Coordinates of C-alpha atoms in Angstrom, one line a residue:
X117 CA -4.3 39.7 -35.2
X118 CA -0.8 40.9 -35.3
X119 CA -0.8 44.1 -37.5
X120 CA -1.3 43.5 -41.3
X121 CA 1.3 45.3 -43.9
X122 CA -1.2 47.7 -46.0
X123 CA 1.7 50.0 -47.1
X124 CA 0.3 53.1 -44.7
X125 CA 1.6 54.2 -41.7
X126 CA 0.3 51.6 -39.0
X127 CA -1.2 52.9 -35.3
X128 CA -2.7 55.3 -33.3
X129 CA -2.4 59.4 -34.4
X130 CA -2.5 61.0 -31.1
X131 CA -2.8 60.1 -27.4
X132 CA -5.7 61.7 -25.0
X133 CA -4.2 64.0 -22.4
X134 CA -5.0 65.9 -20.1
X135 CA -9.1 65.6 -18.9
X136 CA -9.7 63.3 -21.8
X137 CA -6.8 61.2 -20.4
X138 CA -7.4 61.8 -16.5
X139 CA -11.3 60.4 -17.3
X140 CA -10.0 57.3 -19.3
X141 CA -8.4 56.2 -16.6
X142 CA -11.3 56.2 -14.5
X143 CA -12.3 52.9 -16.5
X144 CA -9.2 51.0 -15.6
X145 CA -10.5 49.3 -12.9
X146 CA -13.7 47.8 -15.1
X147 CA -10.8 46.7 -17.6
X148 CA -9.1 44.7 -14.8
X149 CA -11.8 43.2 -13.9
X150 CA -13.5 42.4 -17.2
X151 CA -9.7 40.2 -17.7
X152 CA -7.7 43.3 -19.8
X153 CA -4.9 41.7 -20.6
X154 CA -5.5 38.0 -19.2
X155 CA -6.0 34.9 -22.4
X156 CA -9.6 34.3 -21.7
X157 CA -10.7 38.1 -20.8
X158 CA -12.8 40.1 -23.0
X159 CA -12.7 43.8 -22.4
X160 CA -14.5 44.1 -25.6
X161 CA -17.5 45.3 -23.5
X162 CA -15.9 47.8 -21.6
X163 CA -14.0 49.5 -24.9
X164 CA -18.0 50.0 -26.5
X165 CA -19.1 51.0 -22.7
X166 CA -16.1 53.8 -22.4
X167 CA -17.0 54.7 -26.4
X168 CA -20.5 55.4 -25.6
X169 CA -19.6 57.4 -22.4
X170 CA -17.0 59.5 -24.3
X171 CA -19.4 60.8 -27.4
X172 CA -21.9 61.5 -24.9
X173 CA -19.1 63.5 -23.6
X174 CA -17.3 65.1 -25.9
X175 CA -18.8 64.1 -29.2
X176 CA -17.8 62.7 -32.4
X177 CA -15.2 66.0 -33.6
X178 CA -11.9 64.9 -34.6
X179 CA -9.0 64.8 -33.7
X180 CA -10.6 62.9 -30.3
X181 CA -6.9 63.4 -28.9
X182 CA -7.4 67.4 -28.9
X183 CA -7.1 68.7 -25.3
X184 CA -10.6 70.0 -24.2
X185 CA -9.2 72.0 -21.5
X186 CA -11.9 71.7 -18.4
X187 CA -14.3 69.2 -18.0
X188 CA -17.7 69.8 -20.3
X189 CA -20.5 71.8 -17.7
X190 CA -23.2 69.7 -17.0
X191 CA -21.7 66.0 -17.0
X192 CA -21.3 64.1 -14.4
X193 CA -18.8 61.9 -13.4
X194 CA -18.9 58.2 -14.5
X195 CA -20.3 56.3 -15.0
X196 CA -22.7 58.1 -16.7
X197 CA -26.6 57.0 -16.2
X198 CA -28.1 56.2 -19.4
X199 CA -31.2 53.7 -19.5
X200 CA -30.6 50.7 -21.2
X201 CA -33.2 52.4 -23.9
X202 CA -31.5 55.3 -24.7
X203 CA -27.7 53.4 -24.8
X204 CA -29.2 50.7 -27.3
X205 CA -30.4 53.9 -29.7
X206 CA -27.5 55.0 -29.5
X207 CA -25.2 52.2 -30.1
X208 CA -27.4 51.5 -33.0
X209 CA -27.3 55.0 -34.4
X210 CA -23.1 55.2 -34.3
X211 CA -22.5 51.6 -35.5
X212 CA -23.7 53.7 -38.5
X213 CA -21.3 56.4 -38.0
X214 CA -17.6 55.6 -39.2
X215 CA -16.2 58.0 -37.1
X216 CA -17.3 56.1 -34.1
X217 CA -16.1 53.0 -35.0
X218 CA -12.4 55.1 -35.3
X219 CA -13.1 56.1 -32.1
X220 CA -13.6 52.9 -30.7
X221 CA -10.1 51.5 -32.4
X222 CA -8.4 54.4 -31.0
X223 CA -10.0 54.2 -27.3
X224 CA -9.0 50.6 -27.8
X225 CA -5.6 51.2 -28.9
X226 CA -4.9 53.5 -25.9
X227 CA -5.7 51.4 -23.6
X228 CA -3.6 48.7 -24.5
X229 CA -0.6 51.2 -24.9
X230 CA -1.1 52.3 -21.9
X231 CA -1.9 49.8 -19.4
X232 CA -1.3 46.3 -21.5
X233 CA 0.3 44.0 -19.8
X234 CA 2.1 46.2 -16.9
X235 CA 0.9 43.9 -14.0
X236 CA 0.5 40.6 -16.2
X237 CA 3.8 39.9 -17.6
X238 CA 4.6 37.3 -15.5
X239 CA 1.8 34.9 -16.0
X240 CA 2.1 35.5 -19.3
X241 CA 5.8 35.0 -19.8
X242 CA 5.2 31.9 -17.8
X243 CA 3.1 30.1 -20.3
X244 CA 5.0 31.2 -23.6
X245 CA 8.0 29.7 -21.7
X246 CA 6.2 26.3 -21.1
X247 CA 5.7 26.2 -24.2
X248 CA 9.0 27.0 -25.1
X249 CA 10.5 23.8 -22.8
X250 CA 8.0 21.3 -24.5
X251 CA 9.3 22.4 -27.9
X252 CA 12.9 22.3 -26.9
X253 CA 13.1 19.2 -24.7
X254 CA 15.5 19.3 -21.7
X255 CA 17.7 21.4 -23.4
X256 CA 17.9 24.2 -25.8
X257 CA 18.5 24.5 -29.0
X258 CA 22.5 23.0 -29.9
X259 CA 24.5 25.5 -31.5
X260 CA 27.2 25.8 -33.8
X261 CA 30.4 25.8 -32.2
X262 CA 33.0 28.2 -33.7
X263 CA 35.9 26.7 -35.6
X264 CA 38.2 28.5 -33.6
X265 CA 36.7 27.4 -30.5
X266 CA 36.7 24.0 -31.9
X267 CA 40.2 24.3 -32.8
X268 CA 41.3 25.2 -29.1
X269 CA 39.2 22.1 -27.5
X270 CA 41.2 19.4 -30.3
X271 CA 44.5 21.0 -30.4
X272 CA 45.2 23.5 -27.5
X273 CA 47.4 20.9 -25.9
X274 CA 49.6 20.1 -28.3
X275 CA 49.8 23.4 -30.9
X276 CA 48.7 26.3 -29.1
X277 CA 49.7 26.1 -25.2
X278 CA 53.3 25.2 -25.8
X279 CA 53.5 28.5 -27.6
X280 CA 51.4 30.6 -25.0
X281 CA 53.8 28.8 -22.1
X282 CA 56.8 30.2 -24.1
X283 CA 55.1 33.8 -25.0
X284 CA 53.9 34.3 -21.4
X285 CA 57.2 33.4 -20.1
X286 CA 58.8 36.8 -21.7
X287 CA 55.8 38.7 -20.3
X288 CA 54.8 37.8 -16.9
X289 CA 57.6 39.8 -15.3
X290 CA 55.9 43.3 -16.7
X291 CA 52.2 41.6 -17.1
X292 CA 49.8 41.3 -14.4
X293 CA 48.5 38.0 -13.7
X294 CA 45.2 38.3 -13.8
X295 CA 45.9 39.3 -17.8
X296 CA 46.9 35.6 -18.5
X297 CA 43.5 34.7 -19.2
X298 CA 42.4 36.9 -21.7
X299 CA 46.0 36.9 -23.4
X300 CA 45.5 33.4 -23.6
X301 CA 42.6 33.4 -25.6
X302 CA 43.4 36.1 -27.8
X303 CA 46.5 33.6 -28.9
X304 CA 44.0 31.3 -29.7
X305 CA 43.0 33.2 -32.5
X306 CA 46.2 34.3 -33.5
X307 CA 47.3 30.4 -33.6
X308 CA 44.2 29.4 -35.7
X309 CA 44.6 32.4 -37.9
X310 CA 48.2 31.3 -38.8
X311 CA 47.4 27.6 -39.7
X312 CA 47.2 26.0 -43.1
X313 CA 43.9 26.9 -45.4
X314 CA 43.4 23.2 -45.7
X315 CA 43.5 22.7 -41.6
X316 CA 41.2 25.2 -40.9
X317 CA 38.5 23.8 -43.5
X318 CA 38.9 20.4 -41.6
X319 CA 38.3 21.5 -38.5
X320 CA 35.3 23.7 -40.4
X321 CA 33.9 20.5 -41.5
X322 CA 33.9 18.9 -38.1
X323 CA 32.2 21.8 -36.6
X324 CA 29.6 21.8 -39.3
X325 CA 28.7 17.7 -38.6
X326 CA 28.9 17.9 -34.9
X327 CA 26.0 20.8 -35.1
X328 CA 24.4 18.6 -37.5
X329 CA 24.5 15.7 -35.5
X330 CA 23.3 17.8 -32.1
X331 CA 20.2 19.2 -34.0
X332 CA 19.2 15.8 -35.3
X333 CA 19.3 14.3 -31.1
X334 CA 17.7 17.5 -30.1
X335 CA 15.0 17.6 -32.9
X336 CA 13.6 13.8 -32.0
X337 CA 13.6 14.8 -28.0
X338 CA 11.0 17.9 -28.9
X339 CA 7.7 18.0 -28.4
X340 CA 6.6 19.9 -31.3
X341 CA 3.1 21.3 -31.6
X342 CA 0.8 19.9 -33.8
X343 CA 0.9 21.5 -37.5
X344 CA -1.5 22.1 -39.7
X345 CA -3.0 25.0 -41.5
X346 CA -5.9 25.8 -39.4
X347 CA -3.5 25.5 -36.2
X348 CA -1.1 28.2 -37.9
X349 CA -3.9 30.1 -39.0
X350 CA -5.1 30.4 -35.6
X351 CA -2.0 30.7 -33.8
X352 CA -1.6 34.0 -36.4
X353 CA -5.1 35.4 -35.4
X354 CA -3.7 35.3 -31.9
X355 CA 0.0 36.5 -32.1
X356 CA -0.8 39.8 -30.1
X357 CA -1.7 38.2 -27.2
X358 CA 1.3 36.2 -27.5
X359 CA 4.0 38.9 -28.9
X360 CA 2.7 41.6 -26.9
X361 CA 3.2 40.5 -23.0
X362 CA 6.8 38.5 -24.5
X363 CA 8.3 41.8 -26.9
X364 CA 7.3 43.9 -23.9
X365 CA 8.8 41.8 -20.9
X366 CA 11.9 41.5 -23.2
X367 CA 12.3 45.5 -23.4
X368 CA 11.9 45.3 -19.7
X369 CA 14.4 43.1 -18.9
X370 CA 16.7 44.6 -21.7
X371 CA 16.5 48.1 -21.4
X372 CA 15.3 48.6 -25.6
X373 CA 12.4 48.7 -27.7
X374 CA 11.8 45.7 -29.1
X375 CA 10.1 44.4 -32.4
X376 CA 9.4 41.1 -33.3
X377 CA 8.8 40.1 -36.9
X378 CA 7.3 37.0 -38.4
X379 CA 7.4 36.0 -42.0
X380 CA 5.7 32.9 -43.9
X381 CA 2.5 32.0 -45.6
X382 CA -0.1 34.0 -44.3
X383 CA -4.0 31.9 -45.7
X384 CA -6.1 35.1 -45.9
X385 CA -3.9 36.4 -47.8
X386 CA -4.5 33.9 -50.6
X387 CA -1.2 31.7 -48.8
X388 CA 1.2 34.4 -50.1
X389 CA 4.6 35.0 -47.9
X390 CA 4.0 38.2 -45.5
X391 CA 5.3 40.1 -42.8
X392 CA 3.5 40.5 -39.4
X393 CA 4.9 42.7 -37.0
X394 CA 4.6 43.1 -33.2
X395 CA 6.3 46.1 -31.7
X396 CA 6.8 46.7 -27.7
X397 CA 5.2 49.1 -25.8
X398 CA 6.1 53.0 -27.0
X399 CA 4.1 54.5 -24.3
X400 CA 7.0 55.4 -21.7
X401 CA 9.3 56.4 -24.9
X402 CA 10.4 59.7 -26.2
X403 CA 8.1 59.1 -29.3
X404 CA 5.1 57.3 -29.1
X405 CA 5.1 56.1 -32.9
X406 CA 6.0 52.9 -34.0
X407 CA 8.8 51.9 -36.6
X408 CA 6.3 52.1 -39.4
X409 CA 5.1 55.7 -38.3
X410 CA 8.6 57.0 -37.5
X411 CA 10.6 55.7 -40.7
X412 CA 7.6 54.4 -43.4
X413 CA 9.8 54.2 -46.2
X414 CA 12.9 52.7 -44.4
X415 CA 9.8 50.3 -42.7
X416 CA 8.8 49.5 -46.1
X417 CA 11.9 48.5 -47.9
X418 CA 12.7 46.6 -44.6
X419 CA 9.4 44.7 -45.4
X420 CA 9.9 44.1 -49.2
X421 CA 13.6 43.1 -48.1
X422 CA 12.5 40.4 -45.2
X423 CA 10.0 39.1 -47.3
X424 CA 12.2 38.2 -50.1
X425 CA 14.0 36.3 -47.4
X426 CA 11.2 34.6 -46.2
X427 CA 10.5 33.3 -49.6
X428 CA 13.4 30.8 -49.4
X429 CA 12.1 29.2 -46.5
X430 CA 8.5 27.9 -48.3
X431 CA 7.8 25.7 -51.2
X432 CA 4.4 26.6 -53.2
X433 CA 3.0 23.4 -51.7
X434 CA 3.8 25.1 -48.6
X435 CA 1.9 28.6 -49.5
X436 CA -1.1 26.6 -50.8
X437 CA -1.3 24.1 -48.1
X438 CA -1.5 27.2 -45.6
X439 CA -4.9 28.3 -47.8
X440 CA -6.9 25.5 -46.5
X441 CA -7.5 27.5 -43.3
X442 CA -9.4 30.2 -44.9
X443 CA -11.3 28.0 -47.6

């Protein structure tokens, strides 16, 4: 599930390096292949496997980050040959330990930071954008047309060209042609801004039904999902392995860090309006902490702030209808 609000700084403390790091990666290859990264996979398995390894490794003493310097005598290599006797006593012994279990979050963690979705982005991409046509229709979403822009498509004709025509004539002796273009929609502006109060809210008005009217033939075309509370419920559970292949191909493609934020009811939280955040991939960045980590107060006012805004988008019906999920 995307990351829950708790008010405390969110994510890992500290990345392996050095030979903690350089034996991590000798697992990546059993991540592949158990599907890292893939809907469907289940690395699960491998996380408790490379857990196991490390406390036989290094042990249990935090921080598990701490550089260890060379390789512990004695230990071989992995994967490291434990009978399936002596791995079970020991699984059950530190699923005891809490320490462990942070272990295992962290190992987890780094894993994904490092190596999530780096070779899977397309596939994934792919099916969030099928999705995305299905919802949409043929085409996307209609916007809202500027006034201005509206203003030049009615009138340009008759109120603003014969204007430009008699501007550009006292300019294109000094002016460069290729400077017609931009000059002429510039003047555009300048024409809009110096008609009446009264015209402008007209044209205003006509932009505002012609959106309307767009949005209402684009919403019947869409193929919306079905919705229900157990449908959004799950969806939630599963917003990582949505959020995190789309907000990091978008900071590829973009250049930028990306975070995605998503607020509404949330059932397991008693149907209450909440933020869930998903933040792209900080691993290749000159800090390695998320928003939350970097700026927590700023993070949290932001949070308080969006919620408040999220509030005017659900009824209480809406809140309590999103509680059936979790009853």
């Amino acid at each position: 599930m995307a990351r829950k609000v708790t008010g405390k700084a969110p994510g890992r403390e500290s990345d392996f390096s050095a030979e903690k790091k350089t034996w991590l990666e000798t697992f990546h290859q059993e991540l592949v292949d158990a599907g890292f990264g893939v809907k469907g996979g289940d690395p699960g398995p491998v996380y408790d496997t490379v857990t196991t390894h490390f406390v036989l490794r290094y042990g249990l003493e935090e921080p598990f980050g701490r550089d260890v310097g060379d390789p512990p005598p004695d230990v071989p290599a992995p994967p490291v040959n434990v009978s399936e006797a002596e791995k079970a006593d020991h699984l059950a012994a530190r699923k005891k330990l809490r320490t462990a279990w942070i272990l295992f979050f962290k190992i987890a963690n780094w894993y994904r930071a490092r190596y999530r979705n780096k070779k899977i982005h397309s596939g994934a991409i792919k099916s969030i954008l099928a999705d995305m046509r299905a919802m949409s229709g043929a085409n996307a979403r209609p916007r809202r047309q500027l006034p201005a822009v509206l203003y030049s498509k009615l009138h340009y004709p008759t109120r603003i060209k014969p204007r430009f025509d008699t501007m550009w004539d006292s300019l294109k002796a000094t002016t460069p042609d290729k400077e017609r273009i931009a000059l002429s929609c510039k003047f555009v502006y300048t024409c809009w801004d110096e008609e009446t109060e009264e015209f402008r809210r007209d044209i205003e008005k006509q932009a505002e039904e012609q959106h309307r009217a767009a949005l209402e033939e684009w919403r019947a075309g869409r193929e919306a999902p079905e919705a229900s509370a157990e449908v959004y419920h799950e969806a939630l559970e599963n917003l990582n392995t949505v959020g995190i292949p789309l907000v990091d191909a978008l900071a590829e493609r973009l250049g930028m860090h990306v975070v995605l934020l998503a607020v509404g009811p949330v059932g397991s939280e008693g149907g209450q309006v909440a933020l869930r955040s998903v933040f792209s991939d900080t691993a290749g960045g000159l800090t390695s902490k998320t928003w939350a980590q970097l700026d927590h107060t700023g993070f949290t006012a932001m949070e308080k702030s969006i919620t408040r805004y999220g509030c005017g988008f659900f009824s209480k019906a809406d809140c309590v209808a999103r509680m059936a999920a979790d009853r």
